[in-house]
């Protein structure tokens, strides 16, 4: 039986295009599936303009990217009961384009990137080959438990 960690979740749709497909209950399910500890998270769906501005201002990369994670207690020495706090920003334009290019459903692609962002918020990274392999393995396991395909296998 899977343990559900306490989750305080806000889902925002300033770009409302995905709101009817990527509903708050789905987002909650995906975030919850990737949690290893209690969390306070905000998931925000934005258009390319806001996504580009955030990526430029915080990562010095002048383009909209699929997902940005702002982890607020990363690297802090915390007690076991302290929640992970993060904002996860998803760019609807990039999600739609990538899903089409990769021949994936928008729902499966979004689920993957939310799980990816939640793992980043909990300290996982993919800066080197070993970290990337570990993170991809965890993502694949979580998605399989949710009945979703392996995002690293080429779509037919």
Tab-separated table of N, CA and C in Angstrom:
chain	number	residue	atom	x	y	z
A	1	UNK	N	0.835	-1.185	0.000
A	1	UNK	CA	0.000	0.000	0.000
A	1	UNK	C	0.882	1.251	0.000
A	2	UNK	N	0.551	2.199	-0.851
A	2	UNK	CA	1.309	3.431	-0.961
A	2	UNK	C	0.895	4.405	0.137
A	3	UNK	N	1.893	5.002	0.800
A	3	UNK	CA	1.636	5.990	1.840
A	3	UNK	C	1.444	7.345	1.168
A	4	UNK	N	0.378	8.052	1.544
A	4	UNK	CA	0.144	9.396	1.014
A	4	UNK	C	0.698	10.404	1.998
A	5	UNK	N	1.642	11.197	1.527
A	5	UNK	CA	2.196	12.258	2.351
A	5	UNK	C	1.261	13.449	2.319
A	6	UNK	N	1.264	14.213	3.396
A	6	UNK	CA	0.421	15.400	3.484
A	6	UNK	C	0.803	16.380	2.368
A	7	UNK	N	-0.209	16.895	1.683
A	7	UNK	CA	0.021	17.798	0.562
A	7	UNK	C	-0.921	18.984	0.628
A	8	UNK	N	-0.341	20.171	0.633
A	8	UNK	CA	-1.096	21.409	0.446
A	8	UNK	C	-0.788	21.845	-0.980
A	9	UNK	N	-1.811	21.892	-1.838
A	9	UNK	CA	-1.601	22.130	-3.264
A	9	UNK	C	-2.471	23.257	-3.773
A	10	UNK	N	-1.839	24.148	-4.514
A	10	UNK	CA	-2.552	25.185	-5.255
A	10	UNK	C	-2.273	24.936	-6.734
A	11	UNK	N	-3.313	24.967	-7.556
A	11	UNK	CA	-3.148	24.820	-9.003
A	11	UNK	C	-3.696	26.086	-9.643
A	12	UNK	N	-2.870	26.727	-10.444
A	12	UNK	CA	-3.241	27.995	-11.084
A	12	UNK	C	-3.186	27.847	-12.594
A	13	UNK	N	-4.149	28.484	-13.261
A	13	UNK	CA	-4.234	28.439	-14.713
A	13	UNK	C	-4.324	29.852	-15.293
A	14	UNK	N	-3.265	30.672	-15.168
A	14	UNK	CA	-3.348	31.972	-15.837
A	14	UNK	C	-3.470	31.804	-17.359
A	15	UNK	N	-2.923	30.693	-17.883
A	15	UNK	CA	-3.179	30.271	-19.264
A	15	UNK	C	-4.142	29.098	-19.139
A	16	UNK	N	-5.397	29.330	-19.429
A	16	UNK	CA	-6.459	28.360	-19.135
A	16	UNK	C	-6.639	27.275	-20.193
A	17	UNK	N	-5.821	27.252	-21.233
A	17	UNK	CA	-6.011	26.285	-22.325
A	17	UNK	C	-6.064	24.835	-21.866
A	18	UNK	N	-5.283	24.469	-20.873
A	18	UNK	CA	-5.211	23.065	-20.456
A	18	UNK	C	-6.122	22.739	-19.278
A	19	UNK	N	-6.828	23.725	-18.768
A	19	UNK	CA	-7.593	23.550	-17.531
A	19	UNK	C	-8.640	22.446	-17.612
A	20	UNK	N	-9.297	22.276	-18.757
A	20	UNK	CA	-10.338	21.244	-18.844
A	20	UNK	C	-9.749	19.844	-19.016
A	21	UNK	N	-8.550	19.725	-19.577
A	21	UNK	CA	-7.904	18.427	-19.749
A	21	UNK	C	-7.039	18.068	-18.544
A	22	UNK	N	-6.244	19.012	-18.088
A	22	UNK	CA	-5.325	18.785	-16.970
A	22	UNK	C	-5.970	19.411	-15.725
A	23	UNK	N	-6.878	18.669	-15.149
A	23	UNK	CA	-7.696	19.172	-14.043
A	23	UNK	C	-6.922	19.125	-12.720
A	24	UNK	N	-7.425	19.879	-11.767
A	24	UNK	CA	-6.810	19.905	-10.442
A	24	UNK	C	-6.726	18.507	-9.822
A	25	UNK	N	-7.771	17.661	-9.888
A	25	UNK	CA	-7.640	16.312	-9.312
A	25	UNK	C	-6.526	15.486	-9.969
A	26	UNK	N	-6.330	15.627	-11.275
A	26	UNK	CA	-5.234	14.909	-11.935
A	26	UNK	C	-3.886	15.428	-11.445
A	27	UNK	N	-3.759	16.743	-11.375
A	27	UNK	CA	-2.507	17.333	-10.905
A	27	UNK	C	-2.203	16.843	-9.495
A	28	UNK	N	-3.205	16.843	-8.617
A	28	UNK	CA	-3.021	16.373	-7.244
A	28	UNK	C	-2.557	14.919	-7.233
A	29	UNK	N	-3.163	14.092	-8.033
A	29	UNK	CA	-2.799	12.665	-8.094
A	29	UNK	C	-1.340	12.502	-8.521
A	30	UNK	N	-0.926	13.257	-9.534
A	30	UNK	CA	0.444	13.142	-10.045
A	30	UNK	C	1.462	13.677	-9.037
A	31	UNK	N	1.153	14.816	-8.428
A	31	UNK	CA	2.061	15.368	-7.423
A	31	UNK	C	2.181	14.394	-6.251
A	32	UNK	N	1.055	13.934	-5.754
A	32	UNK	CA	1.034	13.019	-4.610
A	32	UNK	C	1.838	11.760	-4.901
A	33	UNK	N	1.754	11.253	-6.117
A	33	UNK	CA	2.460	10.019	-6.480
A	33	UNK	C	3.975	10.177	-6.401
A	34	UNK	N	4.467	11.407	-6.563
A	34	UNK	CA	5.913	11.648	-6.586
A	34	UNK	C	6.467	12.143	-5.253
A	35	UNK	N	5.617	12.273	-4.252
A	35	UNK	CA	6.072	12.796	-2.960
A	35	UNK	C	6.668	11.712	-2.080
A	36	UNK	N	7.794	12.050	-1.461
A	36	UNK	CA	8.426	11.178	-0.483
A	36	UNK	C	8.343	11.776	0.911
A	37	UNK	N	7.734	12.962	1.013
A	37	UNK	CA	7.607	13.675	2.282
A	37	UNK	C	6.445	14.656	2.155
A	38	UNK	N	5.993	15.224	3.264
A	38	UNK	CA	4.940	16.246	3.181
A	38	UNK	C	5.391	17.419	2.308
A	39	UNK	N	4.416	18.105	1.692
A	39	UNK	CA	4.777	19.196	0.777
A	39	UNK	C	3.720	20.275	0.727
A	40	UNK	N	4.189	21.470	0.395
A	40	UNK	CA	3.346	22.619	0.066
A	40	UNK	C	3.780	23.048	-1.324
A	41	UNK	N	2.891	22.856	-2.301
A	41	UNK	CA	3.281	23.119	-3.682
A	41	UNK	C	2.235	23.935	-4.411
A	42	UNK	N	2.751	24.699	-5.352
A	42	UNK	CA	1.918	25.445	-6.279
A	42	UNK	C	2.307	24.975	-7.673
A	43	UNK	N	1.317	24.557	-8.457
A	43	UNK	CA	1.536	24.187	-9.853
A	43	UNK	C	0.826	25.233	-10.694
A	44	UNK	N	1.562	25.838	-11.619
A	44	UNK	CA	1.042	26.966	-12.382
A	44	UNK	C	1.254	26.723	-13.880
A	45	UNK	N	0.180	26.836	-14.655
A	45	UNK	CA	0.228	26.671	-16.107
A	45	UNK	C	0.258	28.048	-16.757
A	46	UNK	N	1.328	28.327	-17.504
A	46	UNK	CA	1.530	29.652	-18.077
A	46	UNK	C	1.691	29.570	-19.592
A	47	UNK	N	1.512	30.710	-20.243
A	47	UNK	CA	1.754	30.830	-21.680
A	47	UNK	C	3.244	31.084	-21.912
A	48	UNK	N	3.646	31.052	-23.167
A	48	UNK	CA	5.065	31.170	-23.525
A	48	UNK	C	5.701	32.458	-23.017
A	49	UNK	N	4.984	33.557	-23.047
A	49	UNK	CA	5.558	34.833	-22.623
A	49	UNK	C	6.019	34.789	-21.159
A	50	UNK	N	5.143	34.309	-20.268
A	50	UNK	CA	5.520	34.217	-18.862
A	50	UNK	C	6.594	33.155	-18.642
A	51	UNK	N	6.478	32.034	-19.326
A	51	UNK	CA	7.484	30.985	-19.207
A	51	UNK	C	8.860	31.465	-19.644
A	52	UNK	N	8.891	32.208	-20.730
A	52	UNK	CA	10.167	32.745	-21.224
A	52	UNK	C	10.755	33.751	-20.235
A	53	UNK	N	9.906	34.640	-19.715
A	53	UNK	CA	10.377	35.654	-18.761
A	53	UNK	C	10.952	34.992	-17.503
A	54	UNK	N	10.289	33.987	-16.976
A	54	UNK	CA	10.786	33.299	-15.779
A	54	UNK	C	12.105	32.582	-16.064
A	55	UNK	N	12.183	31.906	-17.191
A	55	UNK	CA	13.405	31.191	-17.551
A	55	UNK	C	14.564	32.172	-17.767
A	56	UNK	N	14.264	33.289	-18.380
A	56	UNK	CA	15.292	34.321	-18.615
A	56	UNK	C	15.741	34.946	-17.295
A	57	UNK	N	14.786	35.319	-16.456
A	57	UNK	CA	15.111	36.022	-15.213
A	57	UNK	C	15.801	35.143	-14.181
A	58	UNK	N	15.442	33.860	-14.125
A	58	UNK	CA	15.975	33.001	-13.068
A	58	UNK	C	17.042	32.017	-13.533
A	59	UNK	N	17.074	31.723	-14.831
A	59	UNK	CA	18.075	30.764	-15.321
A	59	UNK	C	18.968	31.366	-16.405
A	60	UNK	N	18.696	32.615	-16.770
A	60	UNK	CA	19.445	33.322	-17.807
A	60	UNK	C	19.409	32.592	-19.142
A	61	UNK	N	18.241	31.975	-19.440
A	61	UNK	CA	18.015	31.289	-20.710
A	61	UNK	C	16.785	31.926	-21.340
A	62	UNK	N	16.974	32.543	-22.496
A	62	UNK	CA	15.931	33.374	-23.101
A	62	UNK	C	15.007	32.586	-24.029
A	63	UNK	N	14.304	31.621	-23.445
A	63	UNK	CA	13.299	30.861	-24.183
A	63	UNK	C	12.346	30.234	-23.168
A	64	UNK	N	11.159	29.929	-23.620
A	64	UNK	CA	10.200	29.226	-22.763
A	64	UNK	C	10.607	27.763	-22.704
A	65	UNK	N	10.581	27.192	-21.510
A	65	UNK	CA	10.918	25.788	-21.331
A	65	UNK	C	9.687	25.042	-20.818
A	66	UNK	N	9.723	23.726	-20.827
A	66	UNK	CA	8.535	22.956	-20.472
A	66	UNK	C	8.177	23.053	-18.991
A	67	UNK	N	9.173	22.937	-18.105
A	67	UNK	CA	8.887	22.982	-16.670
A	67	UNK	C	10.034	23.670	-15.936
A	68	UNK	N	9.669	24.490	-14.984
A	68	UNK	CA	10.622	25.133	-14.077
A	68	UNK	C	10.204	24.778	-12.652
A	69	UNK	N	11.169	24.438	-11.835
A	69	UNK	CA	10.889	24.147	-10.434
A	69	UNK	C	11.644	25.135	-9.567
A	70	UNK	N	10.903	25.796	-8.698
A	70	UNK	CA	11.485	26.705	-7.722
A	70	UNK	C	11.310	26.046	-6.353
A	71	UNK	N	12.377	25.428	-5.867
A	71	UNK	CA	12.352	24.734	-4.581
A	71	UNK	C	12.831	25.711	-3.515
A	72	UNK	N	11.993	25.977	-2.526
A	72	UNK	CA	12.287	27.030	-1.558
A	72	UNK	C	13.049	26.575	-0.330
A	73	UNK	N	13.092	25.285	-0.057
A	73	UNK	CA	13.869	24.837	1.092
A	73	UNK	C	14.936	23.846	0.675
A	74	UNK	N	15.326	23.923	-0.577
A	74	UNK	CA	16.375	23.056	-1.109
A	74	UNK	C	17.689	23.312	-0.368
A	75	UNK	N	18.320	22.249	0.057
A	75	UNK	CA	19.601	22.374	0.719
A	75	UNK	C	19.524	22.750	2.191
A	76	UNK	N	18.322	23.069	2.695
A	76	UNK	CA	18.180	23.418	4.111
A	76	UNK	C	18.217	22.154	4.951
A	77	UNK	N	18.752	22.276	6.139
A	77	UNK	CA	18.702	21.183	7.104
A	77	UNK	C	17.323	21.271	7.764
A	78	UNK	N	16.472	20.284	7.498
A	78	UNK	CA	15.099	20.357	7.997
A	78	UNK	C	14.800	19.159	8.881
A	79	UNK	N	13.821	19.356	9.763
A	79	UNK	CA	13.363	18.206	10.524
A	79	UNK	C	12.468	17.370	9.616
A	80	UNK	N	12.254	16.139	9.987
A	80	UNK	CA	11.539	15.184	9.143
A	80	UNK	C	10.105	15.607	8.842
A	81	UNK	N	9.511	16.434	9.697
A	81	UNK	CA	8.125	16.838	9.496
A	81	UNK	C	7.966	18.116	8.675
A	82	UNK	N	9.060	18.796	8.378
A	82	UNK	CA	8.972	20.045	7.612
A	82	UNK	C	8.615	19.728	6.160
A	83	UNK	N	7.639	20.429	5.602
A	83	UNK	CA	7.234	20.130	4.231
A	83	UNK	C	8.216	20.665	3.189
A	84	UNK	N	8.276	19.972	2.064
A	84	UNK	CA	8.965	20.477	0.882
A	84	UNK	C	8.100	21.601	0.334
A	85	UNK	N	8.708	22.748	0.035
A	85	UNK	CA	7.952	23.883	-0.509
A	85	UNK	C	8.492	24.224	-1.885
A	86	UNK	N	7.577	24.334	-2.874
A	86	UNK	CA	8.036	24.614	-4.232
A	86	UNK	C	6.911	25.148	-5.105
A	87	UNK	N	7.328	25.893	-6.121
A	87	UNK	CA	6.457	26.275	-7.234
A	87	UNK	C	6.930	25.495	-8.445
A	88	UNK	N	5.986	24.914	-9.153
A	88	UNK	CA	6.289	24.199	-10.393
A	88	UNK	C	5.528	24.912	-11.499
A	89	UNK	N	6.276	25.436	-12.456
A	89	UNK	CA	5.706	26.227	-13.539
A	89	UNK	C	5.778	25.404	-14.820
A	90	UNK	N	4.621	25.226	-15.465
A	90	UNK	CA	4.574	24.495	-16.727
A	90	UNK	C	4.104	25.428	-17.834
A	91	UNK	N	4.797	25.393	-18.956
A	91	UNK	CA	4.447	26.252	-20.085
A	91	UNK	C	3.554	25.471	-21.060
A	92	UNK	N	2.303	25.876	-21.149
A	92	UNK	CA	1.326	25.175	-21.984
A	92	UNK	C	1.767	25.079	-23.440
A	93	UNK	N	2.323	26.164	-23.983
A	93	UNK	CA	2.763	26.164	-25.382
A	93	UNK	C	3.813	25.076	-25.622
A	94	UNK	N	4.778	24.992	-24.726
A	94	UNK	CA	5.858	24.017	-24.882
A	94	UNK	C	5.327	22.606	-24.664
A	95	UNK	N	4.465	22.416	-23.668
A	95	UNK	CA	3.883	21.090	-23.434
A	95	UNK	C	3.151	20.584	-24.667
A	96	UNK	N	2.332	21.434	-25.256
A	96	UNK	CA	1.565	21.036	-26.447
A	96	UNK	C	2.491	20.695	-27.612
A	97	UNK	N	3.494	21.534	-27.847
A	97	UNK	CA	4.414	21.312	-28.963
A	97	UNK	C	5.206	20.023	-28.763
A	98	UNK	N	5.772	19.839	-27.564
A	98	UNK	CA	6.574	18.648	-27.310
A	98	UNK	C	5.744	17.365	-27.393
A	99	UNK	N	4.545	17.380	-26.844
A	99	UNK	CA	3.700	16.185	-26.903
A	99	UNK	C	3.438	15.797	-28.358
A	100	UNK	N	3.141	16.785	-29.197
A	100	UNK	CA	2.898	16.511	-30.617
A	100	UNK	C	4.173	15.995	-31.300
A	101	UNK	N	5.292	16.647	-31.052
A	101	UNK	CA	6.569	16.246	-31.668
A	101	UNK	C	6.995	14.842	-31.240
A	102	UNK	N	6.714	14.486	-29.994
A	102	UNK	CA	7.132	13.200	-29.443
A	102	UNK	C	6.056	12.126	-29.581
A	103	UNK	N	4.960	12.472	-30.225
A	103	UNK	CA	3.851	11.540	-30.432
A	103	UNK	C	3.367	10.940	-29.105
A	104	UNK	N	3.188	11.826	-28.111
A	104	UNK	CA	2.693	11.443	-26.796
A	104	UNK	C	1.384	12.172	-26.541
A	105	UNK	N	0.570	11.617	-25.653
A	105	UNK	CA	-0.629	12.369	-25.287
A	105	UNK	C	-0.203	13.549	-24.429
A	106	UNK	N	-0.961	14.622	-24.512
A	106	UNK	CA	-0.674	15.799	-23.709
A	106	UNK	C	-0.787	15.470	-22.223
A	107	UNK	N	-1.731	14.635	-21.881
A	107	UNK	CA	-1.919	14.244	-20.483
A	107	UNK	C	-0.709	13.476	-19.952
A	108	UNK	N	-0.220	12.494	-20.696
A	108	UNK	CA	0.938	11.703	-20.252
A	108	UNK	C	2.189	12.575	-20.164
A	109	UNK	N	2.371	13.466	-21.131
A	109	UNK	CA	3.545	14.336	-21.132
A	109	UNK	C	3.499	15.296	-19.935
A	110	UNK	N	2.328	15.843	-19.669
A	110	UNK	CA	2.180	16.765	-18.538
A	110	UNK	C	2.388	16.037	-17.217
A	111	UNK	N	1.832	14.846	-17.088
A	111	UNK	CA	2.032	14.050	-15.867
A	111	UNK	C	3.521	13.821	-15.636
A	112	UNK	N	4.238	13.451	-16.691
A	112	UNK	CA	5.672	13.216	-16.568
A	112	UNK	C	6.393	14.463	-16.075
A	113	UNK	N	6.082	15.616	-16.665
A	113	UNK	CA	6.808	16.828	-16.296
A	113	UNK	C	6.438	17.331	-14.901
A	114	UNK	N	5.211	17.095	-14.470
A	114	UNK	CA	4.850	17.434	-13.086
A	114	UNK	C	5.638	16.547	-12.123
A	115	UNK	N	5.697	15.264	-12.392
A	115	UNK	CA	6.462	14.342	-11.550
A	115	UNK	C	7.932	14.737	-11.561
A	116	UNK	N	8.456	15.093	-12.716
A	116	UNK	CA	9.841	15.554	-12.854
A	116	UNK	C	10.082	16.775	-11.960
A	117	UNK	N	9.162	17.731	-12.014
A	117	UNK	CA	9.279	18.937	-11.193
A	117	UNK	C	9.202	18.639	-9.709
A	118	UNK	N	8.315	17.737	-9.315
A	118	UNK	CA	8.178	17.371	-7.902
A	118	UNK	C	9.465	16.696	-7.410
A	119	UNK	N	10.060	15.867	-8.230
A	119	UNK	CA	11.325	15.239	-7.837
A	119	UNK	C	12.420	16.289	-7.676
A	120	UNK	N	12.486	17.256	-8.599
A	120	UNK	CA	13.456	18.349	-8.442
A	120	UNK	C	13.228	19.071	-7.112
A	121	UNK	N	11.970	19.325	-6.771
A	121	UNK	CA	11.652	20.039	-5.530
A	121	UNK	C	12.152	19.284	-4.306
A	122	UNK	N	12.285	17.969	-4.440
A	122	UNK	CA	12.742	17.131	-3.329
A	122	UNK	C	14.241	16.833	-3.397
A	123	UNK	N	14.937	17.550	-4.271
A	123	UNK	CA	16.390	17.446	-4.304
A	123	UNK	C	16.982	16.567	-5.380
A	124	UNK	N	16.161	15.928	-6.187
A	124	UNK	CA	16.696	15.114	-7.280
A	124	UNK	C	17.162	16.020	-8.408
A	125	UNK	N	18.173	15.555	-9.123
A	125	UNK	CA	18.688	16.338	-10.244
A	125	UNK	C	19.192	15.396	-11.323
A	126	UNK	N	19.590	15.971	-12.442
A	126	UNK	CA	20.081	15.171	-13.558
A	126	UNK	C	21.285	15.850	-14.213
A	127	UNK	N	22.160	16.371	-13.350
A	127	UNK	CA	23.334	17.101	-13.833
A	127	UNK	C	24.418	16.171	-14.379
A	128	UNK	N	24.447	14.939	-13.908
A	128	UNK	CA	25.412	13.995	-14.476
A	128	UNK	C	24.674	12.707	-14.832
A	129	UNK	N	25.379	11.811	-15.480
A	129	UNK	CA	24.769	10.589	-16.011
A	129	UNK	C	24.138	9.723	-14.914
A	130	UNK	N	24.812	9.580	-13.787
A	130	UNK	CA	24.289	8.749	-12.697
A	130	UNK	C	23.020	9.358	-12.102
A	131	UNK	N	23.026	10.673	-11.866
A	131	UNK	CA	21.836	11.353	-11.341
A	131	UNK	C	20.678	11.239	-12.337
A	132	UNK	N	20.982	11.434	-13.612
A	132	UNK	CA	19.937	11.365	-14.640
A	132	UNK	C	19.318	9.967	-14.677
A	133	UNK	N	20.146	8.944	-14.622
A	133	UNK	CA	19.640	7.573	-14.651
A	133	UNK	C	18.751	7.290	-13.441
A	134	UNK	N	19.171	7.756	-12.254
A	134	UNK	CA	18.371	7.556	-11.046
A	134	UNK	C	17.024	8.276	-11.162
A	135	UNK	N	17.064	9.530	-11.575
A	135	UNK	CA	15.837	10.320	-11.667
A	135	UNK	C	14.881	9.740	-12.720
A	136	UNK	N	15.419	9.367	-13.872
A	136	UNK	CA	14.586	8.777	-14.921
A	136	UNK	C	13.961	7.467	-14.453
A	137	UNK	N	14.713	6.668	-13.715
A	137	UNK	CA	14.173	5.413	-13.195
A	137	UNK	C	13.016	5.638	-12.229
A	138	UNK	N	13.166	6.615	-11.354
A	138	UNK	CA	12.091	6.940	-10.403
A	138	UNK	C	10.867	7.446	-11.157
A	139	UNK	N	11.084	8.343	-12.119
A	139	UNK	CA	9.964	8.868	-12.916
A	139	UNK	C	9.215	7.729	-13.609
A	140	UNK	N	9.951	6.823	-14.221
A	140	UNK	CA	9.350	5.713	-14.958
A	140	UNK	C	8.533	4.825	-14.021
A	141	UNK	N	9.061	4.543	-12.820
A	141	UNK	CA	8.335	3.718	-11.847
A	141	UNK	C	7.041	4.395	-11.398
A	142	UNK	N	7.108	5.681	-11.112
A	142	UNK	CA	5.915	6.412	-10.667
A	142	UNK	C	4.864	6.418	-11.767
A	143	UNK	N	5.281	6.724	-12.978
A	143	UNK	CA	4.345	6.759	-14.103
A	143	UNK	C	3.725	5.388	-14.344
A	144	UNK	N	4.504	4.319	-14.219
A	144	UNK	CA	3.967	2.965	-14.394
A	144	UNK	C	2.896	2.669	-13.351
A	145	UNK	N	3.144	3.074	-12.093
A	145	UNK	CA	2.134	2.877	-11.040
A	145	UNK	C	0.846	3.629	-11.361
A	146	UNK	N	0.971	4.738	-12.090
A	146	UNK	CA	-0.195	5.529	-12.476
A	146	UNK	C	-0.832	5.026	-13.780
A	147	UNK	N	-0.247	3.994	-14.371
A	147	UNK	CA	-0.771	3.434	-15.630
A	147	UNK	C	-0.372	4.259	-16.843
A	148	UNK	N	0.704	5.030	-16.731
A	148	UNK	CA	1.156	5.878	-17.832
A	148	UNK	C	2.452	5.317	-18.434
A	149	UNK	N	2.678	5.583	-19.721
A	149	UNK	CA	3.829	4.993	-20.409
A	149	UNK	C	5.164	5.584	-19.977
A	150	UNK	N	6.221	4.826	-20.257
A	150	UNK	CA	7.586	5.249	-20.014
A	150	UNK	C	7.907	6.397	-20.957
A	151	UNK	N	8.194	7.590	-20.430
A	151	UNK	CA	8.429	8.752	-21.303
A	151	UNK	C	9.755	8.688	-22.043
A	152	UNK	N	10.615	7.766	-21.659
A	152	UNK	CA	11.927	7.661	-22.285
A	152	UNK	C	11.975	6.611	-23.390
A	153	UNK	N	10.866	5.926	-23.608
A	153	UNK	CA	10.765	4.997	-24.728
A	153	UNK	C	10.180	5.748	-25.916
A	154	UNK	N	10.722	5.534	-27.077
A	154	UNK	CA	10.221	6.209	-28.288
A	154	UNK	C	8.776	5.795	-28.528
A	155	UNK	N	7.936	6.791	-28.774
A	155	UNK	CA	6.524	6.523	-29.091
A	155	UNK	C	6.412	5.992	-30.511
A	156	UNK	N	5.490	5.094	-30.713
A	156	UNK	CA	5.313	4.513	-32.045
A	156	UNK	C	4.496	5.405	-32.949
